[in-house]
Each structure stands twice: as structure tokens, then as C-alpha cells.
mmCIF file of C-alpha atoms and ligand atoms in Angstrom:
data_model
loop_
_atom_site.group_PDB
_atom_site.id
_atom_site.type_symbol
_atom_site.label_atom_id
_atom_site.label_comp_id
_atom_site.label_asym_id
_atom_site.label_seq_id
_atom_site.Cartn_x
_atom_site.Cartn_y
_atom_site.Cartn_z
ATOM 1 C CA MET A 1 -12.873 143.529 125.063
ATOM 2 C CA ASN A 2 -15.747 145.794 125.387
ATOM 3 C CA ASP A 3 -18.407 144.962 122.784
ATOM 4 C CA ASN A 4 -19.254 148.523 122.467
ATOM 5 C CA ASP A 5 -15.806 149.361 121.159
ATOM 6 C CA ASN A 6 -17.000 147.357 117.945
ATOM 7 C CA ALA A 7 -20.553 148.108 117.841
ATOM 8 C CA PHE A 8 -22.292 149.433 114.705
ATOM 9 C CA GLY A 9 -24.396 152.558 115.371
ATOM 10 C CA ILE A 10 -26.648 154.184 112.563
ATOM 11 C CA ARG A 11 -25.559 157.438 111.155
ATOM 12 C CA ASP A 12 -27.552 160.435 109.642
ATOM 13 C CA GLY A 13 -28.803 159.312 106.186
ATOM 14 C CA GLU A 14 -28.333 155.697 106.846
ATOM 15 C CA VAL A 15 -31.648 153.339 106.390
ATOM 16 C CA ALA A 16 -32.290 150.290 108.285
ATOM 17 C CA ILE A 17 -34.564 147.493 106.640
ATOM 18 C CA GLY A 18 -36.885 145.204 108.610
ATOM 19 C CA LEU A 19 -35.066 141.616 108.641
ATOM 20 C CA PRO A 20 -37.254 138.688 107.774
ATOM 21 C CA ASP A 21 -38.717 136.818 110.611
ATOM 22 C CA THR A 22 -36.590 133.497 109.816
ATOM 23 C CA PHE A 23 -33.356 132.362 108.324
ATOM 24 C CA ASP A 24 -33.289 130.479 105.076
ATOM 25 C CA ALA A 25 -30.185 128.230 105.873
ATOM 26 C CA SER A 26 -27.515 127.664 108.464
ATOM 27 C CA LEU A 27 -23.866 127.341 108.244
ATOM 28 C CA TYR A 28 -20.733 125.900 109.907
ATOM 29 C CA PHE A 29 -17.867 127.888 111.176
ATOM 30 C CA ILE A 30 -14.893 126.124 110.110
ATOM 31 C CA GLY A 31 -12.357 127.727 112.345
ATOM 32 C CA ARG A 32 -11.270 131.324 113.938
ATOM 33 C CA ILE A 33 -9.118 133.838 112.647
ATOM 34 C CA ARG A 34 -6.206 135.176 114.886
ATOM 35 C CA THR A 35 -5.316 138.764 114.130
ATOM 36 C CA PRO A 36 -3.568 141.490 116.118
ATOM 37 C CA TRP A 37 -6.748 143.651 116.209
ATOM 38 C CA THR A 38 -9.198 143.891 119.099
ATOM 39 C CA LYS A 39 -10.787 147.105 118.252
ATOM 40 C CA ARG A 40 -12.526 148.198 115.004
ATOM 41 C CA ALA A 41 -10.639 151.472 115.215
ATOM 42 C CA ASP A 42 -7.289 149.645 114.889
ATOM 43 C CA CYS A 43 -8.334 147.270 112.099
ATOM 44 C CA PRO A 44 -7.166 147.850 108.568
ATOM 45 C CA LYS A 45 -9.866 149.046 106.289
ATOM 46 C CA ASN A 46 -9.120 146.626 103.652
ATOM 47 C CA ALA A 47 -6.943 143.495 102.911
ATOM 48 C CA ARG A 48 -4.109 145.738 101.448
ATOM 49 C CA GLU A 49 -3.704 147.906 104.160
ATOM 50 C CA SER A 50 -1.435 145.824 106.572
ATOM 51 C CA ASP A 51 1.154 143.371 106.142
ATOM 52 C CA ALA A 52 0.477 141.678 109.417
ATOM 53 C CA VAL A 53 0.784 137.876 109.593
ATOM 54 C CA CYS A 54 -2.487 136.391 110.559
ATOM 55 C CA THR A 55 -3.467 132.998 111.374
ATOM 56 C CA LEU A 56 -6.438 130.908 110.083
ATOM 57 C CA GLU A 57 -7.056 128.230 112.842
ATOM 58 C CA VAL A 58 -8.873 125.756 111.137
ATOM 59 C CA ASP A 59 -10.954 123.167 113.193
ATOM 60 C CA PRO A 60 -8.757 119.899 113.131
ATOM 61 C CA ARG A 61 -11.897 118.023 111.952
ATOM 62 C CA TRP A 62 -11.281 119.685 108.372
ATOM 63 C CA ALA A 63 -7.558 118.816 108.380
ATOM 64 C CA LYS A 64 -8.091 116.479 105.537
ATOM 65 C CA ALA A 65 -9.934 119.274 103.508
ATOM 66 C CA LEU A 66 -6.656 121.200 103.783
ATOM 67 C CA THR A 67 -4.657 118.515 101.550
ATOM 68 C CA HIS A 68 -2.606 120.472 98.741
ATOM 69 C CA VAL A 69 -3.766 124.112 100.041
ATOM 70 C CA GLU A 70 0.151 124.339 100.813
ATOM 71 C CA SER A 71 0.643 124.481 97.009
ATOM 72 C CA CYS A 72 -1.352 127.592 96.600
ATOM 73 C CA THR A 73 0.395 130.887 96.865
ATOM 74 C CA HIS A 74 -3.068 132.872 97.324
ATOM 75 C CA LEU A 75 -6.164 131.937 98.922
ATOM 76 C CA VAL A 76 -9.806 133.315 99.041
ATOM 77 C CA VAL A 77 -10.738 133.596 102.639
ATOM 78 C CA LEU A 78 -14.368 134.130 103.516
ATOM 79 C CA TYR A 79 -15.356 135.176 106.939
ATOM 80 C CA TRP A 80 -18.187 136.075 109.342
ATOM 81 C CA MET A 81 -18.241 139.566 110.553
ATOM 82 C CA ASN A 82 -19.990 138.583 113.670
ATOM 83 C CA ARG A 83 -20.052 142.063 115.164
ATOM 84 C CA SER A 84 -21.965 143.780 112.470
ATOM 85 C CA ARG A 85 -25.517 144.901 112.323
ATOM 86 C CA ARG A 86 -27.448 143.148 109.419
ATOM 87 C CA ASP A 87 -30.292 145.582 108.662
ATOM 88 C CA LEU A 88 -28.908 148.302 106.734
ATOM 89 C CA GLY A 89 -29.966 149.197 103.426
ATOM 90 C CA LEU A 90 -28.479 152.581 102.842
ATOM 91 C CA GLN A 91 -25.033 153.363 104.463
ATOM 92 C CA VAL A 92 -22.807 156.538 104.848
ATOM 93 C CA PRO A 93 -19.181 155.458 105.090
ATOM 94 C CA ARG A 94 -17.267 157.389 107.443
ATOM 95 C CA HIS A 95 -14.746 158.672 105.080
ATOM 96 C CA ASP A 96 -17.090 159.469 102.228
ATOM 97 C CA GLY A 97 -20.250 161.115 103.694
ATOM 98 C CA ILE A 98 -22.608 159.939 100.923
ATOM 99 C CA ALA A 99 -25.435 157.326 101.332
ATOM 100 C CA ARG A 100 -24.650 154.266 99.310
ATOM 101 C CA GLY A 101 -26.325 151.007 98.889
ATOM 102 C CA THR A 102 -25.119 148.104 100.920
ATOM 103 C CA PHE A 103 -24.591 145.953 97.921
ATOM 104 C CA ALA A 104 -22.381 148.522 96.256
ATOM 105 C CA LEU A 105 -20.220 148.889 99.388
ATOM 106 C CA ARG A 106 -17.578 146.309 101.067
ATOM 107 C CA SER A 107 -19.040 147.304 104.619
ATOM 108 C CA PRO A 108 -19.085 144.401 107.020
ATOM 109 C CA ALA A 109 -22.751 145.562 107.787
ATOM 110 C CA ARG A 110 -24.811 143.367 105.519
ATOM 111 C CA PRO A 111 -27.810 140.934 105.800
ATOM 112 C CA ASN A 112 -25.364 138.123 105.679
ATOM 113 C CA PRO A 113 -22.147 139.577 107.191
ATOM 114 C CA ILE A 114 -19.724 137.599 104.847
ATOM 115 C CA ALA A 115 -16.463 139.148 104.121
ATOM 116 C CA LEU A 116 -13.832 138.104 101.684
ATOM 117 C CA SER A 117 -10.139 138.729 101.222
ATOM 118 C CA VAL A 118 -7.589 137.373 98.916
ATOM 119 C CA VAL A 119 -4.584 136.632 101.172
ATOM 120 C CA ARG A 120 -1.134 135.311 100.586
ATOM 121 C CA LEU A 121 -0.336 132.026 102.174
ATOM 122 C CA VAL A 122 3.043 132.320 103.946
ATOM 123 C CA GLY A 123 3.048 129.233 106.033
ATOM 124 C CA VAL A 124 1.258 125.940 106.830
ATOM 125 C CA ASP A 125 1.504 124.135 110.323
ATOM 126 C CA GLY A 126 -1.078 121.376 110.328
ATOM 127 C CA PRO A 127 -4.493 123.080 110.653
ATOM 128 C CA ARG A 128 -2.952 126.475 111.205
ATOM 129 C CA LEU A 129 -2.331 128.770 108.160
ATOM 130 C CA SER A 130 -0.236 131.981 108.190
ATOM 131 C CA VAL A 131 -1.498 134.321 105.843
ATOM 132 C CA ILE A 132 -1.065 138.188 104.903
ATOM 133 C CA GLY A 133 -3.957 140.239 103.825
ATOM 134 C CA LEU A 134 -6.744 140.295 106.439
ATOM 135 C CA ASP A 135 -8.598 143.108 107.972
ATOM 136 C CA CYS A 136 -10.862 141.603 110.640
ATOM 137 C CA LEU A 137 -10.870 141.477 114.409
ATOM 138 C CA ASP A 138 -9.202 138.769 116.414
ATOM 139 C CA ASP A 139 -11.373 135.598 116.900
ATOM 140 C CA THR A 140 -13.538 136.468 113.850
ATOM 141 C CA PRO A 141 -15.443 133.141 112.598
ATOM 142 C CA LEU A 142 -13.784 131.533 109.664
ATOM 143 C CA LEU A 143 -16.450 130.263 106.915
ATOM 144 C CA ASP A 144 -14.528 129.058 103.884
ATOM 145 C CA ILE A 145 -11.210 128.951 102.219
ATOM 146 C CA LYS A 146 -10.648 128.534 98.387
ATOM 147 C CA PRO A 147 -7.679 128.724 96.000
ATOM 148 C CA TYR A 148 -7.312 132.043 94.268
ATOM 149 C CA PHE A 149 -7.087 131.544 90.414
ATOM 150 C CA ALA A 150 -5.390 134.559 89.009
ATOM 151 C CA SER A 151 -6.603 133.019 85.502
ATOM 152 C CA THR A 152 -10.140 133.345 86.335
ATOM 153 C CA ASP A 153 -10.510 135.549 89.469
ATOM 154 C CA ALA A 154 -8.461 138.592 88.368
ATOM 155 C CA VAL A 155 -10.533 141.301 86.086
ATOM 156 C CA SER A 156 -8.047 143.703 85.324
ATOM 157 C CA ASP A 157 -10.379 146.254 83.947
ATOM 158 C CA ALA A 158 -13.055 146.049 86.604
ATOM 159 C CA VAL A 159 -14.307 149.674 87.857
ATOM 160 C CA VAL A 160 -16.336 150.658 90.841
ATOM 161 C CA GLY A 161 -17.892 153.862 89.329
ATOM 162 C CA TRP A 162 -18.792 155.715 92.436
ATOM 163 C CA HIS A 163 -15.299 155.067 94.037
ATOM 164 C CA ALA A 164 -13.506 156.250 90.771
ATOM 165 C CA ASP A 165 -15.568 159.400 90.672
ATOM 166 C CA ARG A 166 -14.918 160.435 94.326
ATOM 167 C CA LYS A 167 -13.605 163.866 94.693
ATOM 168 C CA SER A 168 -11.114 162.954 97.594
HETATM 169 C C1 SAM B 201 -14.688 147.098 105.134
HETATM 170 S S1 SAM B 201 -14.437 145.676 105.751
HETATM 171 C C2 SAM B 201 -13.866 144.675 104.577
HETATM 172 C C3 SAM B 201 -13.956 143.231 104.735
HETATM 173 C C4 SAM B 201 -13.413 142.344 103.602
HETATM 174 N N1 SAM B 201 -12.096 142.615 103.158
HETATM 175 C C5 SAM B 201 -14.452 142.601 102.439
HETATM 176 O O1 SAM B 201 -14.168 143.250 101.359
HETATM 177 O O2 SAM B 201 -15.473 141.697 102.272
HETATM 178 C C6 SAM B 201 -13.287 145.514 106.790
HETATM 179 C C7 SAM B 201 -13.788 146.296 108.330
HETATM 180 O O3 SAM B 201 -14.806 145.491 108.977
HETATM 181 C C8 SAM B 201 -14.643 145.760 110.363
HETATM 182 N N2 SAM B 201 -14.512 144.366 111.034
HETATM 183 C C9 SAM B 201 -13.459 143.723 111.126
HETATM 184 N N3 SAM B 201 -13.770 142.466 111.849
HETATM 185 C C10 SAM B 201 -15.216 142.622 112.204
HETATM 186 C C11 SAM B 201 -16.040 141.640 112.785
HETATM 187 N N4 SAM B 201 -15.745 140.638 113.322
HETATM 188 N N5 SAM B 201 -17.213 142.049 112.813
HETATM 189 C C12 SAM B 201 -17.653 143.102 112.250
HETATM 190 N N6 SAM B 201 -16.814 144.118 111.788
HETATM 191 C C13 SAM B 201 -15.494 143.861 111.728
HETATM 192 C C14 SAM B 201 -13.419 146.699 110.589
HETATM 193 O O4 SAM B 201 -13.890 147.957 110.871
HETATM 194 C C15 SAM B 201 -12.630 146.434 109.358
HETATM 195 O O5 SAM B 201 -11.969 147.610 109.010
#
């Protein structure tokens, strides 16, 4: 794959912010995510846009950490958007055209490019979990897996005001 296929540029109205000189923490990738998509243009824009079965390939060293995961119907998956730029404060989403703050957006471009999706678990084969509900490029690093608790995670009356107020 040509990296330029997935590179983030900067659009009119977007604002880049100087990043700190040093990092505050480090993390472990616990595996990789296998998906059908190798270009951002082909990727679903959010987790509900595709029914494709994707695979969480967990590093076998973490096999014990998967104990009882098979009992979950849905999981929260956290992943590292490794092809994102990390310095945008204001972003202009392509289908919106209005500058919005990074922390008001689900864009992968953010200081810590951590993405999340609630996925449906459809199969477990050792350290390979088959799931539906991802929106990332093939080979995206996997950060964490957590059970989704509808009882505490679902907020049925939540609103994103700017999104609800959009004209189109
Ligand atoms: C809008 S983000 C949403 C991610 C996640 N569902 C969330 O809400 O945090 C999904 C988009 O990120 C982009 N993307 C996917 N994988 C990526 C990666 N490894 N690095 C950078 N961008 C990626 C694609 O353009 C995809 O449509």
C-alpha cells in the first residue's frame, strides 16, 4: 500500500497545534486488526456502516486475558489510528465543511489517535476474535478489549447538538 493513500492533509479552516516535546506515557499493542480495507477511501466512516466480519488477532501472550470473553455478545474495542496526524485542534470534516474542535469529533486525527467501536462478537478461535462493527484499515494496532455493558454504557437520550442541528 502507498502510505499517501491514507495520509491526512490539512484543509482550509483547519488549525494545527504544536505538540509537546515529549510523551507522557507509553503503551503496548496487544495485537492487530484484520479488515477488508487497505485504503481510507474504502473504509466505513463509522462502526455501523458495514457488516463485514473483521478479526481481532490478539498476541497469544494475552490468551489468558481472553478467558470468558466468549460469553460476551458485544465488546468495546480500542485501537490505534496509526496513520493519523496528531496535531489538529480544529478540523473540517469532508461532508460537513464547518471547522469543529477535535474533541467534538470522532475523527481519527487527535493527539492520541485512539479509536473505539462497540462490536458484535461472532466467533472465537483461540486468540482470534471474529467481530462485526469496525471501521479501520487492515493491520491497525489493537489497544484493548472490554465487555460492553448495555446496563451502564448505553445512554439512550444522549445528544451531539452540532450533529443533530446539521442542515444536511
Ligand atoms: C471516523 S473514524 C471513527 C473511528 C472509531 N469508530 C471512533 O469513533 O473512535 C473512522 C475512519 O478513520 C479512518 N481510519 C481507519 N483506520 C485508520 C488508521 N489505521 N489510521 C488512520 N485513520 C484510519 C478511516 O477514514 C475511517 O473511515
